[in-house]
mmCIF file of C-alpha atoms in Angstrom:
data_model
loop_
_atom_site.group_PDB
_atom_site.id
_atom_site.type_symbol
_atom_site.label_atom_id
_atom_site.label_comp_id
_atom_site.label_asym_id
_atom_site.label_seq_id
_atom_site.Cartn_x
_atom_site.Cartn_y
_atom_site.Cartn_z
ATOM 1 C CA UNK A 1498 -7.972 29.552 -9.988
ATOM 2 C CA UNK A 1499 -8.502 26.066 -11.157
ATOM 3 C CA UNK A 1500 -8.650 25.541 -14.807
ATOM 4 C CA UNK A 1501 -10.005 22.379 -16.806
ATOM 5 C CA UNK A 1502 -7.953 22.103 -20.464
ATOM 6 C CA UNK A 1503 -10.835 19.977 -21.934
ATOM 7 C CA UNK A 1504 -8.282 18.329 -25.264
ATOM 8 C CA UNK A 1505 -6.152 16.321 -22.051
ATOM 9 C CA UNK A 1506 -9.353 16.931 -19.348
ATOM 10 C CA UNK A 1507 -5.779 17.796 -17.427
ATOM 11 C CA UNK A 1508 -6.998 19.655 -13.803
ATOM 12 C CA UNK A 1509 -4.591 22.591 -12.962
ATOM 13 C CA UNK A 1510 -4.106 25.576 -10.912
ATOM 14 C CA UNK A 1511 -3.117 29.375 -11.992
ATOM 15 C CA UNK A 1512 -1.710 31.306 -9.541
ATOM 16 C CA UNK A 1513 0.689 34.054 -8.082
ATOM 17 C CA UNK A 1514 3.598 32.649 -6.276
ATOM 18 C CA UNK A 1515 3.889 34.969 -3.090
ATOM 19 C CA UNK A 1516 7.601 35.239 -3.201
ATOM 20 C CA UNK A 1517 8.358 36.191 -6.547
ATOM 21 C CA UNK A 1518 4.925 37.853 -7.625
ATOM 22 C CA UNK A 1519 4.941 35.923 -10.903
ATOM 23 C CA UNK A 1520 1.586 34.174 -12.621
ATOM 24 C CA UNK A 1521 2.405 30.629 -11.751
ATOM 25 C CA UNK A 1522 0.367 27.240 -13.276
ATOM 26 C CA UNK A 1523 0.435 23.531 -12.131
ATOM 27 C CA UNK A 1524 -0.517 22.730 -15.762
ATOM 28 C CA UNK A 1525 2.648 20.278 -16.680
ATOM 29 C CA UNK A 1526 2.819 18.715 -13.273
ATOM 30 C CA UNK A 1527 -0.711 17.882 -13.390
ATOM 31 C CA UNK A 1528 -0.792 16.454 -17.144
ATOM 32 C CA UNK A 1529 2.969 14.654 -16.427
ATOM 33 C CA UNK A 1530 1.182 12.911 -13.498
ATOM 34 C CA UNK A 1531 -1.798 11.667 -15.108
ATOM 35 C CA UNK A 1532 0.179 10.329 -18.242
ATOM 36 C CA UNK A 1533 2.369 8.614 -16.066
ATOM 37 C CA UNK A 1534 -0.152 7.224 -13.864
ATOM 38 C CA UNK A 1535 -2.022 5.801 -17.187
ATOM 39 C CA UNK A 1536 0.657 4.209 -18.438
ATOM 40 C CA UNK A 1537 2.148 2.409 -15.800
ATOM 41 C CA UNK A 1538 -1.255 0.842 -14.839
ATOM 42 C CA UNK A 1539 -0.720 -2.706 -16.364
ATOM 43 C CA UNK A 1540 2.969 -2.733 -14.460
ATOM 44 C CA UNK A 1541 1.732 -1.913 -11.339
ATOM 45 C CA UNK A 1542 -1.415 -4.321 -11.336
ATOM 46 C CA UNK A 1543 0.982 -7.198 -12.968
ATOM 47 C CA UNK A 1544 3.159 -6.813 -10.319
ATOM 48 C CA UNK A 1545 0.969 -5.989 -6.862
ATOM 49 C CA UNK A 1546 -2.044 -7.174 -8.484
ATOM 50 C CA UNK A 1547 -5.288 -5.724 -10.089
ATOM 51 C CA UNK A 1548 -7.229 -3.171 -8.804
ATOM 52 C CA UNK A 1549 -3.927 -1.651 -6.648
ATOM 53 C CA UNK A 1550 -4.222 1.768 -5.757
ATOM 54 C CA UNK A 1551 -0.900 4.204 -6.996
ATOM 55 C CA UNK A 1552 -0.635 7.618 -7.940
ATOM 56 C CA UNK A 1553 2.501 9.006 -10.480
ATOM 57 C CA UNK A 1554 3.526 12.369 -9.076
ATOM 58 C CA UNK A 1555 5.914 15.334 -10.719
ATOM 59 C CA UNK A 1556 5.977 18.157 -8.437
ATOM 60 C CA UNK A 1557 5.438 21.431 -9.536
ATOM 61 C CA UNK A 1558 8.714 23.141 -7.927
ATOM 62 C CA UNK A 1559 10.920 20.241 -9.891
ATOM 63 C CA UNK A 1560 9.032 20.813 -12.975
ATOM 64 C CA UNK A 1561 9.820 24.972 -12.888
ATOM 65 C CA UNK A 1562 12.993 24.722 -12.117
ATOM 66 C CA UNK A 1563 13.534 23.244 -15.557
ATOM 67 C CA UNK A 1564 12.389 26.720 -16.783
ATOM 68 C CA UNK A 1565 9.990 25.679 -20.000
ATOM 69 C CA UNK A 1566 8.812 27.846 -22.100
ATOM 70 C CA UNK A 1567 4.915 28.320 -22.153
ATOM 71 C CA UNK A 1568 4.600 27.050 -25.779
ATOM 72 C CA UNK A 1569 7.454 24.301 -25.096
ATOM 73 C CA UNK A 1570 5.980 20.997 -26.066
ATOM 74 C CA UNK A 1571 7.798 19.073 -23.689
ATOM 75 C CA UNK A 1572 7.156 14.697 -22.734
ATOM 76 C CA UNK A 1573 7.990 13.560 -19.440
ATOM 77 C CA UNK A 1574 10.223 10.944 -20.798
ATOM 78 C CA UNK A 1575 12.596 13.983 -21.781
ATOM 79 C CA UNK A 1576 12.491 15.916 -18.706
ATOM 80 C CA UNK A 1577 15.963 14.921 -15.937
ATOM 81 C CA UNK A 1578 13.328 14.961 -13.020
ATOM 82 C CA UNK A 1579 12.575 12.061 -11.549
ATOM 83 C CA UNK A 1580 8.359 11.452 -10.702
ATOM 84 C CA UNK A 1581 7.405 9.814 -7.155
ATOM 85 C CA UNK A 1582 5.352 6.921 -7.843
ATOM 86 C CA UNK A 1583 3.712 5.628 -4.578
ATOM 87 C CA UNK A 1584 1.910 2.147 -4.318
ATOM 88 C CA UNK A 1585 -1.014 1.851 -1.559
ATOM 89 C CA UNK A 1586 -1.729 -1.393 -0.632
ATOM 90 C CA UNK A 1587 -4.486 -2.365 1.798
ATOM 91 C CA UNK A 1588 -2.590 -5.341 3.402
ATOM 92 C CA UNK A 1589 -0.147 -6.306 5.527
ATOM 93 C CA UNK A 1590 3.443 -6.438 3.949
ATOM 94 C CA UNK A 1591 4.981 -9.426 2.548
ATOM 95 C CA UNK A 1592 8.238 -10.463 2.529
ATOM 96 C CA UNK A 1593 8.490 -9.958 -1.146
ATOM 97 C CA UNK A 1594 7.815 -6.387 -1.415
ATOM 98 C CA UNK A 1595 10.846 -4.956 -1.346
ATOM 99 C CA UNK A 1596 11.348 -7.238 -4.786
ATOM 100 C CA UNK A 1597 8.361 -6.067 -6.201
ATOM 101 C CA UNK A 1598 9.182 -2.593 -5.700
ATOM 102 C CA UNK A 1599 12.549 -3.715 -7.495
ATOM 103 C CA UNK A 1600 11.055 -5.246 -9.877
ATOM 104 C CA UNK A 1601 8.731 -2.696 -10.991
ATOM 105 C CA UNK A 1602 11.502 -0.050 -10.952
ATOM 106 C CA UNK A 1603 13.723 -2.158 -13.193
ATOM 107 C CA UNK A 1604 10.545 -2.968 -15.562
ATOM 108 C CA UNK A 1605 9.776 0.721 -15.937
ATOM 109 C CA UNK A 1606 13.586 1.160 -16.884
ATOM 110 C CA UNK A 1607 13.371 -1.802 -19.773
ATOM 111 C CA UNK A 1608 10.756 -0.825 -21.343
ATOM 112 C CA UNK A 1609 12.067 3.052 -21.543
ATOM 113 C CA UNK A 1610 9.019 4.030 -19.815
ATOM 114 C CA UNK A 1611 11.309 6.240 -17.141
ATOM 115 C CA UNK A 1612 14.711 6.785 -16.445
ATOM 116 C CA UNK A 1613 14.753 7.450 -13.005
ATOM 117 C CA UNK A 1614 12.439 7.512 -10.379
ATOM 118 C CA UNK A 1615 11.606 7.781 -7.095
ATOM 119 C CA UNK A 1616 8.909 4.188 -5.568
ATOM 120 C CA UNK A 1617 7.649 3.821 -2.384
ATOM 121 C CA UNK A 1618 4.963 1.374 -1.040
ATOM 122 C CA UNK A 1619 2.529 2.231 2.101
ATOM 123 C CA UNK A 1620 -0.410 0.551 3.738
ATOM 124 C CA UNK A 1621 -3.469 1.445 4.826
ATOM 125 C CA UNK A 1622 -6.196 0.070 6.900
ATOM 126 C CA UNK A 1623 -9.480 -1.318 6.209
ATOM 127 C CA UNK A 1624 -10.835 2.351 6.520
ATOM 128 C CA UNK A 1625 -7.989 4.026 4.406
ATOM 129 C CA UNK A 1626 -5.991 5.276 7.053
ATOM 130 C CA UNK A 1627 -1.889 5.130 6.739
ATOM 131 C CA UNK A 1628 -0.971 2.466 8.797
ATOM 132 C CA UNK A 1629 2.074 3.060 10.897
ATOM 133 C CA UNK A 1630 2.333 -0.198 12.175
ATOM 134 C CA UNK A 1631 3.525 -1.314 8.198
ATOM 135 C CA UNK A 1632 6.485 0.747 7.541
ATOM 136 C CA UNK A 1633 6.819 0.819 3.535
ATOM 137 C CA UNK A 1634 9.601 0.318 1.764
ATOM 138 C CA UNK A 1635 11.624 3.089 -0.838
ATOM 139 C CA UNK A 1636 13.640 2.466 -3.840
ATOM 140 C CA UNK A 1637 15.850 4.937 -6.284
ATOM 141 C CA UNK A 1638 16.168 4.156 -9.684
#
């Protein structure tokens, strides 16, 4: 069942995992995501340019594993899981990309936005198909 929690207009699903029969929601995952994704937005367009198309992602498995309580008011900042942050660019790859991808990780470290973190870059075409001509790059932090 998807659910609309109108305070964070946070999108999120509620339902019964099959293999342990337990009432299951995507409701951290989906508001961890969209926080990140808003507040990265001036890094990411400083660094690959305005308008550049990324998406800030905690997935839902990580995020239960940590084993929150319901009523737990717990930040993303806090949480020991690392998000995967991928930049789509609608280009062909420059020889500096690698550094940007770098350079973004390191400038999300500074500025104590994350503490680890999982970047990638990939490229579409003019139609928004993955490329797989353009291999992206990946970088740990």
């Amino acid at each position: 069942m998807q659910l609309n929690e109108p305070k964070t207009a946070t999108e999120f699903f509620v339902y019964v995992d099959q293999q342990t029969n337990q009432v299951m929601d995507t409701y951290l995952s989906e508001q961890w995501s969209q926080e990140l994704t808003e507040k990265i937005r001036p890094l990411v367009e400083n660094i690959f340019g305005p308008g550049t198309a990324y998406k800030a992602v905690y997935y839902q498995d990580d995020i239960q594993q940590l084993k929150l309580k319901p009523t737990a008011a717990t930040d993303y900042q806090k949480a020991k899981i690392p998000p995967f942050i991928t930049v789509t660019l609608q280009r062909d790859r420059v020889p500096i990309e690698e550094q940007n991808l770098k350079r973004l990780a390191a400038t999300l470290k500074k500025k104590k936005l994350l503490r680890h973190g999982n970047l990638a870059t990939e490229y579409i075409n003019e139609k928004g198909f993955l490329r797989e001509d353009e291999v992206g790059f990946n970088t740990y932090f």
